[in-house]
Amino acid sequence: MDKGVEAAARVPADAGAERKRRVHGMLKLYYGLNEEGKAADQPESLDPCDINGPHFDPEVYLNKLRRECSLGELMDQESCMVKQIRSLDSDMQTLVYENYNKFISATDTIRKMKNDFKKMEDEMDCLSANMAAITEFSACISGTLQDQHTQITKLSGVHTLLRKLQFLFELPARLNKCLELQAYAQAVSSHRRARCVLQQYSHLPSFKGIQDDCHAIMDKLAQELRQKFRDGGSSAKDLSECVELLLQLDEPAEELCDKFLSHARSRLEMDLQGLEAEIRPFPSTPVESEAPGGPARKPSSAVAAGSPTDNSPKTSALPSPSSKTDILEFIDRGCNEFVSSLCLVITSYQELFINHAQTGELASKNIPQMANGKLHAFVDDLAARYFSLVERRMQEEKGVGDNSLLVRALDRFHRRLQAVAKLLPGSSVPNQGTEIVIRAATERVKQYLAALQSFYMDSLTDVRQALAAPRLAVAGASVAAGGALLGGPASGRDAPTSLPELLSSLSASILNQIKSVLASVHLFTAKDITFSNKPYFKGEFCSQGVRESLVVSFIKFVCQSSRQFCESAGDKGGSTPPALLLLLSRLCLDYETSTISYILTLTDEQFLVQHHSPVTAVTTLCAEAREAAQKLLNHYVKVQGLIISQMLRKSVETRDWVNTIEPRNVRAVMKRVVEDTTSIDVQVGLLYEEGVRKAHSSDSSKRTFSVYSSSRQQARYAASYTPSAPMDTNLLSNIHKLFSERIDIFSSVEFNKVSVMTGIIKISLKTFLECVRLRTFGRYGLQQIQVDCHYLQMYLWRFVSDENLVHFLLDEIVGSTAHRCLDPAPMEQSVIEVICERG
Amino acid sequence: MEDDAPVIYGLEFQARALTAQTAETDAIRFLVGTQSLKFDNQIHIIDFDDENNIINKNVLLHQAGEIWHIGASPADKAVLTTCYNKSEFSLYPSDSRVVSCAAVWRMPSDWETGSHESPDDSAHNPQTLELLCHLDNSAHGNAACVLWEPMGDGKRVISLADNHALLWDLQESSTQATVSSTATLEGKGQLKFTSGKWSPHHNCSQLATANDTAIRGWDLRTMSQIYCIENAHGQLVRDLDFNPNRQYYLASCGDDCKVKFWDVRNVQEPVKTLEEHSHWVWSVRYNHSHDQLVLTASSDSRLILSNMVSISSEPFGHLVDDEELSEGEDNHQEDKGKEPLTDSVVSTYEEHEDSVYAAEWSSADPWLFASLSYDGRLVINRVPRALKYRILL
């Protein structure tokens, strides 16, 4: 019909398909239909000027046109519109025609349908009449056959009964035959089928006889089965079949369980002994004597166990104590032999006693629970022994060489235990296994800590040697020679190395070592390791184990051992070379400023440490490192100061100052002091920054000792000669007040060169002062001290932060000397200068 | 609690020697010996009037030479010993000589009365010490110090001269001194006693001496060494003192800025070490009655009073008699609950401007002490009241 319409539509539509579609579209629009249910793609235009829109307002449109368009355009618009109206009119006419045509053809069709239906009604009436006749016939037939059917049913019932009876009568013979053929399963099933009937009719003599016969036979059969079971020489499959049959024969299940487990136990113990033999460095006879005849029986039993039997050759070749297997091999063997056998035993046991029993009629007797309990005890017992072996083996694992081996071994160990866990839910075995893994991991972390510590100490020994071997090139000129980076602690000591190089190589090698240890430890938490997703390894191991007891402990150890250098070597100061103190102090300071936070960040990143428990903060560690650095540096100052002090003291104490000759030279010891101070300055300068010094006058070096050499000194001498002496002390204290801060001699220094040098010089000069006060001087003694002090003044000011300090102390020295002088006639300043400049 | 301000007294000369007048138990009195190469040296007798906070001084002339060490007799108030340097100065430089000598002196009997009449004159017309006898040591070298027998009758002294320890008997009211026995320190190099202390324990039969870094104990009956603490200090040992109540305890100080406490039965390790000073420690003194109070003087110009409770004979802050010991222990438990006493620095005294070479407790008032710095400043201080009451109550 549609086609008809289309055909009709095509007649006037000469203008082509395009036009036709448009016309259709307009019609649809008119009737409010959307094109084939498509969602209206454009929202309806609300524009009153849209001539095609529903909200078209001619008035507005016209106004708009008039407003916007020129006359020419209006004319064009008008003619265009006239053209469009005309074409719309003709479209309308065409459509009206098409509709009329369709209506005519529809009327025709309806008329034709009315005729056809009348014929069909007659045929249906005829069909229903026929069906009624058929029903009647069928009822008649079934009525005739009824009787015969009941008869047949009865007969067939009798037949079955007869067959059953025959089966009963033949049963003893059949059972006997089965017994002969060892078809135990068939025998048992036959007997079971008959048993109830026999039981029920046992009051009839004939049945009674049969029953007795059967019983006798079945007893024999059970006997045979038990024998077979006891021999243990049967394969696992046979064995399980055996057990199954025995269960069906109402054997006590408990006894069977015990027997089964004891069989399994003897086999598993064999495996354990094999493992134990590997642990012991010298597997001795007791192993064999524990299980008499064990080795002899082993091959057969192993084969019979049906386990992956590659173990039998291995175990027989066990007395080879020299080649100790590594941990992975050991665990492998444990897994392959013991754990897999155990799994096998568990599976078959569960198959036999638990799953089977649950389905069968035995379930009522609480057998599953009983069997399950026995199994758990059995597994726990054996697993405990296995674990103790594994732990013993783990404890032997002392070397820290290749951690991956241990991790893989532990992983395998843990993975295999998961199988047990799956088989035996609720068992404590996997948990214990995890605990072992945890213990091994913590143990390993401890070993790493120890290794790190010994590495550190070794490194220090090497540094010490490097410092001792060639006289350290203080000038640092030979740095180029030592340019080769020292690979590690095994640094050659032949190359003269400079302090900064030693420091950088030391800290680099320590850092590398830490990194490699972290990498090794990281294996424990690798994604592909089964135990890495245990909560312990996710949390506590990372935070407590690695971060705290490894990294933090090591850093603490470094600080602590550094402090020990200050304490143990404290008194004589001789045992630790000062350069080492300086180097360690710098190391600790570097740790404080950067290394510690770097290491800890590295650790936290690698291990994604989530701090559930409180951990040591970076700041505390830094504070500790700083304290250590401070202590070391103070100690360095003290040691160096004492060395110089010692020279000065000896020089003052051993000389007869009363009878000395007129000074012509600066004493050699003063030159030595200046030299040593200079070399210390260079040494410290290699590791520490310059630091700030108080501004000093540019002509410092030329500064005369005006303070004491002329006016004030005279004043002081004069004061001490006059009886009204209190002035003297007043003057002294006034001078002191000029330097109002007290000079702490052995005080803390700052981390820079100037401060360190100031500390050393303070100690030296104060010693000088105290020694001078203990002596008595002649005239020339005083003059010699004047010369010496001037010389020191010329050279030492440049090292200290505040040159006034040097002035003050030297001033004190000369002043005290003057006091201790029998004939205080000071030397002319110009003469002193001449002598000093002559050197 | 406010404490009394320190009392300061200035001497005209430099000084190192200070002692309490040991035999005087009523007045607070200290003796100071001066060091001057040019002028007559003096012994200043410093009387401290506790109630009025006033110092009275009397000066006696000590013309023999500058005083390096001074010791007061424990029996006779008027008798004292000095070690002094006698310089024989000549214009020819090579002939000049400095000799250290030791002598026993008696103060003139009327020094006290004279001073009261004309205190202003005392400085100008001082009386002179009366020489009792020389401890003639020309055979043994320079005297470093003279030690009176503690709590003795003033008849026995020990002088340390170079490497000899000489035990003298004073006879005829100390006008005659004879060497009764000697001990000699032998070893490599030039050994020299720097200081010593006569132990008040064991019936005064023991002596401790310091030389270089070692401390040695001597038995005076046999004059033989009984113990030796090698390397007691990293540097020179400057001074020693015996705990007055615990016979095996000994304090020492030295150039390593440390004060160490020793149990001489175990000389390997010190019992305790203090490191409070920032320069050499020249003197260490136990309080005579309360041995937890230890005074140390140092060339950092500081004087430090420490409360060494843990190694004192009355560790609970109580005076515990032997009979009350059990009760005392009970008290101890309570005390501990109240305020745990720890070793601590009680106070640091900074009145000195120069090195403090000597410090002494008063023999009359256990809560009072004096310290002397090189510039001649004598400072008298008291134990802080809070501590005093805590110890007493």
Coordinates of C-alpha atoms in Angstrom, one line a residue, chain A residues 118-588:
Chain A
K118 CA -17.5 -15.4 5.3
K119 CA -16.1 -18.5 3.6
M120 CA -13.7 -19.2 6.4
E121 CA -16.4 -19.4 9.1
D122 CA -18.1 -22.4 7.4
E123 CA -14.9 -24.5 7.3
M124 CA -14.3 -24.0 11.1
D125 CA -17.7 -25.4 12.0
C126 CA -17.0 -28.6 10.1
L127 CA -13.6 -29.1 11.9
S128 CA -15.1 -29.1 15.4
A129 CA -17.6 -31.8 14.6
N130 CA -14.9 -34.1 13.5
M131 CA -12.9 -33.7 16.7
A132 CA -15.8 -34.7 18.9
A133 CA -16.0 -38.0 17.1
I134 CA -12.4 -38.8 17.6
T135 CA -12.6 -38.3 21.4
E136 CA -15.4 -40.8 21.7
F137 CA -13.4 -43.5 20.0
S138 CA -10.3 -43.1 22.1
A139 CA -12.2 -43.5 25.4
C140 CA -13.7 -46.7 24.2
I141 CA -10.3 -48.3 23.4
S142 CA -8.6 -47.5 26.7
G143 CA -11.5 -49.0 28.6
T144 CA -10.9 -52.4 26.9
L145 CA -7.1 -52.4 27.6
Q146 CA -7.3 -51.7 31.4
D147 CA -7.3 -55.2 32.8
Q148 CA -4.4 -56.5 30.8
H149 CA -2.2 -53.7 32.0
T150 CA -2.5 -54.5 35.7
Q151 CA -1.7 -58.1 35.1
I152 CA 1.5 -57.3 33.3
T153 CA 2.7 -55.0 36.1
K154 CA 2.2 -57.7 38.7
L155 CA 4.2 -60.2 36.7
S156 CA 7.1 -57.9 36.3
G157 CA 7.1 -57.2 40.1
V158 CA 7.3 -60.9 40.8
H159 CA 10.2 -61.2 38.3
T160 CA 12.3 -58.7 40.1
L161 CA 11.7 -60.2 43.4
L162 CA 12.8 -63.6 42.0
R163 CA 15.9 -62.0 40.6
K164 CA 16.7 -60.5 44.0
L165 CA 16.3 -63.8 45.7
Q166 CA 18.6 -65.5 43.2
F167 CA 21.2 -62.8 43.9
L168 CA 20.9 -63.6 47.6
F169 CA 21.3 -67.2 47.1
E170 CA 24.3 -66.7 44.8
L171 CA 25.9 -64.2 47.1
P172 CA 28.3 -66.3 49.1
A173 CA 29.6 -67.9 45.9
R174 CA 29.9 -64.5 44.3
L175 CA 31.8 -63.1 47.3
N176 CA 34.1 -66.0 47.3
K177 CA 34.9 -65.5 43.7
C178 CA 35.5 -61.8 44.3
L179 CA 37.8 -62.6 47.1
E180 CA 39.8 -64.9 44.9
L181 CA 40.0 -62.3 42.2
Q182 CA 40.8 -59.6 44.8
A183 CA 38.0 -57.5 43.5
Y184 CA 37.3 -56.2 47.0
A185 CA 35.4 -53.3 45.9
Q186 CA 32.8 -55.4 44.1
A187 CA 32.5 -57.7 47.0
V188 CA 31.9 -55.0 49.4
S189 CA 29.3 -53.3 47.2
S190 CA 27.5 -56.6 46.7
H191 CA 27.5 -57.3 50.3
R192 CA 26.2 -54.0 51.2
R193 CA 23.3 -54.3 48.8
A194 CA 22.3 -57.6 50.5
R195 CA 23.1 -56.8 54.0
C196 CA 19.9 -55.1 54.9
V197 CA 17.7 -57.8 53.5
L198 CA 19.6 -60.5 55.2
Q199 CA 19.4 -58.6 58.4
Q200 CA 15.7 -58.2 58.0
Y201 CA 14.9 -61.8 57.2
S202 CA 17.5 -63.4 59.4
H203 CA 14.8 -65.3 61.3
L204 CA 14.2 -67.5 58.3
P205 CA 16.6 -70.4 58.5
S206 CA 17.6 -70.3 54.8
F207 CA 18.4 -66.6 54.9
K208 CA 20.2 -67.1 58.2
G209 CA 22.5 -69.5 56.5
I210 CA 23.3 -67.2 53.7
Q211 CA 23.9 -64.4 56.2
D212 CA 26.4 -66.5 58.2
D213 CA 28.2 -67.5 55.1
C214 CA 28.4 -63.9 54.0
H215 CA 29.7 -62.8 57.3
A216 CA 32.4 -65.3 57.3
I217 CA 33.5 -64.3 53.9
M218 CA 33.4 -60.6 54.7
D219 CA 35.4 -61.1 57.9
K220 CA 38.0 -62.8 55.8
L221 CA 37.9 -60.0 53.4
A222 CA 38.2 -57.4 56.1
Q223 CA 41.1 -59.3 57.5
E224 CA 42.8 -59.2 54.1
L225 CA 42.2 -55.6 53.6
R226 CA 43.6 -54.8 57.0
Q227 CA 46.6 -56.8 56.3
K228 CA 47.1 -54.9 53.1
F229 CA 46.7 -51.6 54.8
R230 CA 49.0 -52.5 57.6
D231 CA 51.7 -53.6 55.2
G232 CA 51.8 -50.2 53.8
G233 CA 53.2 -51.5 50.7
S234 CA 50.4 -50.3 48.6
S235 CA 50.2 -47.2 46.6
A236 CA 48.4 -44.2 47.8
K237 CA 45.5 -44.9 45.6
D238 CA 45.3 -48.5 46.7
L239 CA 45.6 -47.4 50.2
S240 CA 42.8 -44.9 50.0
E241 CA 40.6 -47.6 48.3
C242 CA 41.5 -49.9 51.1
V243 CA 40.5 -47.4 53.7
E244 CA 37.3 -46.6 51.9
L245 CA 36.3 -50.2 51.8
L246 CA 37.2 -50.7 55.4
L247 CA 35.1 -47.8 56.4
Q248 CA 32.2 -49.3 54.5
L249 CA 32.8 -52.5 56.4
D250 CA 32.1 -50.6 59.6
E251 CA 35.7 -50.6 60.8
P252 CA 36.3 -48.1 63.6
A253 CA 37.2 -44.9 61.8
E254 CA 39.4 -43.6 64.6
E255 CA 41.7 -46.6 64.4
L256 CA 41.9 -46.2 60.7
C257 CA 42.8 -42.5 61.0
D258 CA 45.6 -43.3 63.4
K259 CA 47.0 -46.0 61.3
F260 CA 46.8 -43.8 58.2
L261 CA 48.5 -41.0 59.9
S262 CA 51.2 -43.1 61.5
H263 CA 52.0 -44.4 58.0
A264 CA 52.2 -40.9 56.7
R265 CA 54.3 -39.8 59.7
S266 CA 57.0 -42.4 59.1
R267 CA 57.3 -41.3 55.5
L268 CA 57.4 -37.6 56.4
E269 CA 59.9 -38.2 59.2
M270 CA 62.2 -39.7 56.6
D271 CA 62.1 -36.4 54.8
L272 CA 62.7 -34.4 57.9
Q273 CA 65.7 -36.5 58.7
G274 CA 67.0 -35.9 55.3
L275 CA 66.7 -32.2 55.9
E276 CA 68.2 -32.4 59.3
A277 CA 71.2 -34.3 57.9
E278 CA 71.8 -31.3 55.7
I279 CA 71.9 -28.9 58.5
R280 CA 74.3 -30.8 60.6
P281 CA 77.8 -30.3 59.2
F282 CA 78.5 -34.0 59.9
P283 CA 75.4 -36.1 59.6
S284 CA 76.1 -38.9 62.0
T285 CA 74.7 -42.3 62.8
P286 CA 72.1 -41.1 65.3
V287 CA 70.0 -40.1 62.4
E288 CA 69.8 -43.6 61.2
S289 CA 69.5 -45.1 64.6
E290 CA 66.4 -43.0 65.3
A291 CA 64.5 -44.9 62.7
P292 CA 65.9 -48.4 62.6
G293 CA 66.2 -49.7 59.1
G294 CA 65.1 -46.4 57.8
P295 CA 67.5 -46.0 54.9
A296 CA 67.0 -49.5 53.8
R297 CA 63.3 -49.1 53.6
K298 CA 63.3 -45.7 52.2
P299 CA 63.4 -46.3 48.5
S300 CA 60.5 -48.6 48.6
S301 CA 58.4 -46.4 50.9
A302 CA 59.2 -43.4 48.9
V303 CA 58.1 -45.0 45.8
A304 CA 55.1 -46.3 47.4
A305 CA 54.2 -42.9 48.7
G306 CA 53.7 -41.8 45.2
S307 CA 55.3 -38.5 46.0
P308 CA 57.5 -36.8 43.4
T309 CA 60.2 -39.3 44.0
D310 CA 63.3 -37.6 42.9
N311 CA 64.3 -37.6 46.5
S312 CA 65.4 -41.1 46.9
P313 CA 68.7 -40.8 45.2
K314 CA 69.4 -37.6 47.0
T315 CA 68.8 -39.0 50.4
S316 CA 70.8 -42.0 49.8
A317 CA 73.7 -39.8 48.7
L318 CA 73.3 -37.7 51.8
P319 CA 76.6 -38.3 53.7
S320 CA 78.4 -35.6 51.8
P321 CA 79.0 -33.2 54.6
S322 CA 81.6 -31.1 52.9
S323 CA 79.3 -29.6 50.3
K324 CA 76.8 -27.7 52.3
T325 CA 73.8 -26.8 50.4
D326 CA 72.8 -23.2 50.2
I327 CA 69.7 -22.0 51.8
L328 CA 67.7 -21.9 48.6
E329 CA 68.5 -25.5 47.9
F330 CA 67.7 -26.4 51.4
I331 CA 64.3 -24.8 51.3
D332 CA 63.7 -26.2 47.9
R333 CA 64.3 -29.6 49.1
G334 CA 62.1 -29.0 52.2
C335 CA 59.3 -27.8 50.0
N336 CA 59.6 -30.5 47.4
E337 CA 59.9 -33.3 49.8
F338 CA 58.3 -32.5 53.0
V339 CA 55.7 -29.9 52.2
S340 CA 54.5 -31.5 49.1
S341 CA 54.3 -34.9 50.8
L342 CA 52.4 -33.3 53.6
C343 CA 50.0 -31.7 51.2
L344 CA 49.5 -35.0 49.6
V345 CA 48.8 -36.7 52.9
I346 CA 46.4 -34.0 53.8
T347 CA 44.5 -34.2 50.6
S348 CA 44.1 -38.0 50.6
Y349 CA 43.2 -38.0 54.3
Q350 CA 40.6 -35.4 53.8
E351 CA 39.3 -37.2 50.8
L352 CA 39.0 -40.4 52.8
F353 CA 37.9 -39.5 56.2
I354 CA 36.3 -36.1 55.9
N355 CA 34.7 -35.5 52.6
H356 CA 33.6 -39.1 52.1
A357 CA 32.3 -39.5 55.5
Q358 CA 30.3 -36.4 55.2
T359 CA 28.3 -37.8 52.3
G360 CA 28.0 -41.3 53.5
E361 CA 25.9 -42.7 56.3
L362 CA 29.0 -42.4 58.6
A363 CA 28.5 -38.7 59.0
S364 CA 26.3 -39.3 61.9
K365 CA 29.1 -40.7 64.0
N366 CA 31.0 -37.5 64.2
I367 CA 33.7 -38.9 62.2
P368 CA 34.6 -35.7 60.3
Q369 CA 35.2 -33.8 63.5
M370 CA 37.2 -36.5 65.0
A371 CA 39.3 -37.0 61.9
N372 CA 39.8 -33.3 61.5
G373 CA 41.1 -33.0 65.0
K374 CA 43.6 -35.8 64.5
L375 CA 44.7 -34.3 61.2
H376 CA 45.3 -30.9 62.8
A377 CA 47.4 -32.4 65.6
F378 CA 49.3 -34.4 63.2
V379 CA 50.1 -31.5 60.9
D380 CA 50.9 -29.2 63.7
D381 CA 53.3 -31.7 65.2
L382 CA 55.2 -32.3 62.0
A383 CA 55.2 -28.7 60.9
A384 CA 56.7 -27.7 64.2
R385 CA 59.5 -30.0 63.6
Y386 CA 59.9 -28.8 60.1
F387 CA 59.9 -25.2 61.3
S388 CA 62.5 -25.9 63.9
L389 CA 64.7 -27.4 61.3
V390 CA 64.2 -24.4 59.0
E391 CA 64.9 -22.0 61.8
R392 CA 68.1 -23.8 62.6
R393 CA 69.1 -23.5 59.0
M394 CA 68.2 -19.8 58.9
Q395 CA 70.4 -19.2 61.9
E396 CA 73.3 -20.6 60.1
E397 CA 72.7 -18.0 57.4
K398 CA 75.1 -15.4 58.7
G399 CA 76.8 -14.0 55.7
V400 CA 75.2 -11.0 54.2
G401 CA 76.5 -11.5 50.7
D402 CA 73.5 -12.3 48.6
N403 CA 70.3 -11.4 50.1
S404 CA 68.2 -12.4 47.1
L405 CA 69.0 -16.0 47.8
L406 CA 67.6 -15.8 51.3
V407 CA 64.6 -13.8 50.1
R408 CA 63.8 -16.3 47.4
A409 CA 64.2 -19.1 49.8
L410 CA 61.9 -17.5 52.3
D411 CA 59.5 -16.7 49.5
R412 CA 59.4 -20.2 48.4
F413 CA 59.0 -21.4 51.9
H414 CA 56.2 -19.1 52.5
R415 CA 54.5 -19.8 49.2
R416 CA 54.5 -23.5 49.7
L417 CA 52.9 -23.1 53.1
Q418 CA 50.0 -21.3 51.5
A419 CA 49.1 -24.6 49.9
V420 CA 48.9 -26.1 53.3
A421 CA 46.8 -23.2 54.4
K422 CA 44.4 -23.7 51.5
L423 CA 44.1 -27.4 52.3
L424 CA 43.7 -27.0 55.9
P425 CA 41.9 -23.8 56.7
G426 CA 42.2 -22.7 60.3
S427 CA 45.6 -24.3 60.8
S428 CA 48.2 -22.3 62.6
V429 CA 50.9 -23.5 60.3
P430 CA 51.0 -20.7 57.8
N431 CA 51.0 -18.2 60.6
Q432 CA 54.0 -19.9 62.2
G433 CA 55.6 -19.9 58.8
T434 CA 55.1 -16.2 58.5
E435 CA 56.6 -15.7 61.9
I436 CA 59.6 -17.6 60.9
V437 CA 59.9 -15.4 57.8
I438 CA 59.6 -12.3 60.0
R439 CA 62.2 -13.5 62.4
A440 CA 64.5 -14.3 59.6
A441 CA 64.0 -10.9 58.1
T442 CA 64.6 -9.1 61.4
E443 CA 67.7 -11.2 62.0
R444 CA 68.9 -10.3 58.5
V445 CA 68.3 -6.6 59.2
K446 CA 70.4 -7.0 62.4
Q447 CA 73.1 -8.6 60.4
Y448 CA 73.1 -5.8 57.9
L449 CA 73.4 -3.3 60.7
A450 CA 76.4 -5.2 62.1
A451 CA 77.9 -5.4 58.6
L452 CA 77.4 -1.7 58.1
Q453 CA 79.0 -0.9 61.4
S454 CA 82.0 -3.0 60.8
F455 CA 82.2 -1.5 57.3
Y456 CA 82.3 1.9 58.9
M457 CA 84.9 1.0 61.4
D458 CA 87.0 -0.6 58.6
S459 CA 86.7 2.5 56.6
L460 CA 87.9 4.6 59.5
T461 CA 90.9 2.3 59.9
D462 CA 91.7 2.8 56.2
V463 CA 91.4 6.5 56.6
R464 CA 93.6 6.4 59.6
Q465 CA 96.2 4.5 57.6
A466 CA 95.9 6.8 54.7
L467 CA 96.4 9.7 57.1
A468 CA 99.3 8.0 58.8
A469 CA 101.2 6.6 55.8
P470 CA 102.5 9.6 54.0
R471 CA 102.7 12.7 56.0
L472 CA 99.5 14.3 54.9
A473 CA 100.0 16.7 52.1
V474 CA 98.7 19.6 54.1
A475 CA 99.4 22.0 51.3
G476 CA 96.8 20.1 49.3
A477 CA 99.0 20.6 46.4
S478 CA 99.2 16.9 45.6
V479 CA 95.5 16.7 45.2
A480 CA 96.0 16.1 41.5
A481 CA 97.9 12.9 42.2
G482 CA 95.1 11.4 44.2
G483 CA 92.6 12.4 41.6
A484 CA 91.6 8.8 41.1
L485 CA 88.4 8.2 43.0
L486 CA 88.9 5.8 45.8
G487 CA 86.6 2.9 45.1
G488 CA 85.9 2.1 48.7
P489 CA 87.5 1.4 52.0
A490 CA 90.1 -0.6 50.2
S491 CA 91.6 2.6 49.1
G492 CA 95.2 2.4 48.3
R493 CA 97.4 4.2 50.7
D494 CA 100.2 4.7 48.4
A495 CA 98.6 7.7 46.7
P496 CA 99.0 10.7 48.9
T497 CA 95.5 11.7 49.5
S498 CA 94.2 15.0 50.7
L499 CA 91.6 15.5 53.4
P500 CA 88.7 16.6 51.3
E501 CA 89.3 13.6 49.0
L502 CA 89.4 11.2 51.9
L503 CA 86.3 12.8 53.3
S504 CA 84.4 12.6 50.0
S505 CA 85.5 9.0 49.4
L506 CA 84.6 8.0 52.9
S507 CA 81.2 9.5 52.8
A508 CA 80.5 8.2 49.3
S509 CA 81.5 4.7 50.2
I510 CA 79.3 4.8 53.3
L511 CA 76.4 6.1 51.4
N512 CA 76.9 3.5 48.7
Q513 CA 77.0 0.8 51.3
I514 CA 73.8 2.1 52.9
K515 CA 72.2 2.2 49.5
S516 CA 73.2 -1.3 48.6
V517 CA 72.0 -2.6 52.0
L518 CA 68.8 -0.8 51.5
A519 CA 68.5 -2.4 48.1
S520 CA 69.1 -5.8 49.5
V521 CA 66.6 -5.3 52.3
H522 CA 64.2 -3.9 49.8
L523 CA 64.0 -7.4 48.3
F524 CA 61.9 -8.4 51.3
T525 CA 59.1 -6.1 50.2
A526 CA 59.3 -6.7 46.5
K527 CA 55.9 -7.1 44.9
D528 CA 56.4 -10.6 43.6
I529 CA 57.3 -11.9 47.0
T530 CA 54.3 -13.6 48.6
F531 CA 54.9 -12.5 52.1
S532 CA 55.5 -8.9 51.2
N533 CA 51.8 -8.1 51.5
K534 CA 51.6 -9.3 55.0
P535 CA 50.8 -6.4 57.3
Y536 CA 54.1 -6.9 59.1
F537 CA 56.1 -6.4 55.9
K538 CA 54.0 -3.5 54.9
G539 CA 54.2 -1.6 58.1
E540 CA 56.3 -2.6 61.0
F541 CA 59.1 -4.1 58.9
C542 CA 59.5 -0.9 57.0
S543 CA 59.2 1.5 59.9
Q544 CA 60.6 -0.4 62.8
G545 CA 62.8 -2.9 61.0
V546 CA 64.4 -1.0 58.2
R547 CA 64.1 2.6 59.2
E548 CA 64.6 2.4 62.9
S549 CA 66.8 -0.6 63.6
L550 CA 68.8 -0.3 60.4
V551 CA 69.1 3.2 59.1
V552 CA 68.6 5.1 62.3
S553 CA 70.6 2.8 64.3
F554 CA 73.5 3.1 61.9
I555 CA 73.4 6.9 62.0
K556 CA 73.3 6.8 65.7
F557 CA 76.2 4.4 65.7
V558 CA 78.2 6.8 63.5
C559 CA 77.6 9.6 65.9
Q560 CA 78.3 7.5 69.0
S561 CA 81.5 6.1 67.7
S562 CA 82.6 9.6 66.8
R563 CA 81.9 10.7 70.3
Q564 CA 83.9 7.8 71.6
F565 CA 86.9 9.1 69.7
C566 CA 86.7 12.1 71.9
E567 CA 86.3 10.2 75.1
S568 CA 88.5 7.2 74.9
A569 CA 91.3 9.1 73.3
G570 CA 90.5 12.0 75.5
D571 CA 93.2 12.1 78.0
K572 CA 96.4 11.8 76.1
G573 CA 94.9 12.8 72.8
G574 CA 97.6 10.7 71.1
S575 CA 95.7 7.7 69.9
T576 CA 93.5 9.4 67.4
P577 CA 95.3 11.5 64.8
P578 CA 93.9 15.0 64.9
A579 CA 93.3 15.0 61.2
L580 CA 90.9 12.1 61.7
L581 CA 89.0 14.1 64.3
L582 CA 88.7 17.0 61.9
L583 CA 87.6 14.7 59.1
L584 CA 85.0 13.0 61.3
S585 CA 83.7 16.3 62.5
R586 CA 83.2 17.4 59.0
L587 CA 81.5 14.1 58.2
C588 CA 79.1 14.5 61.1

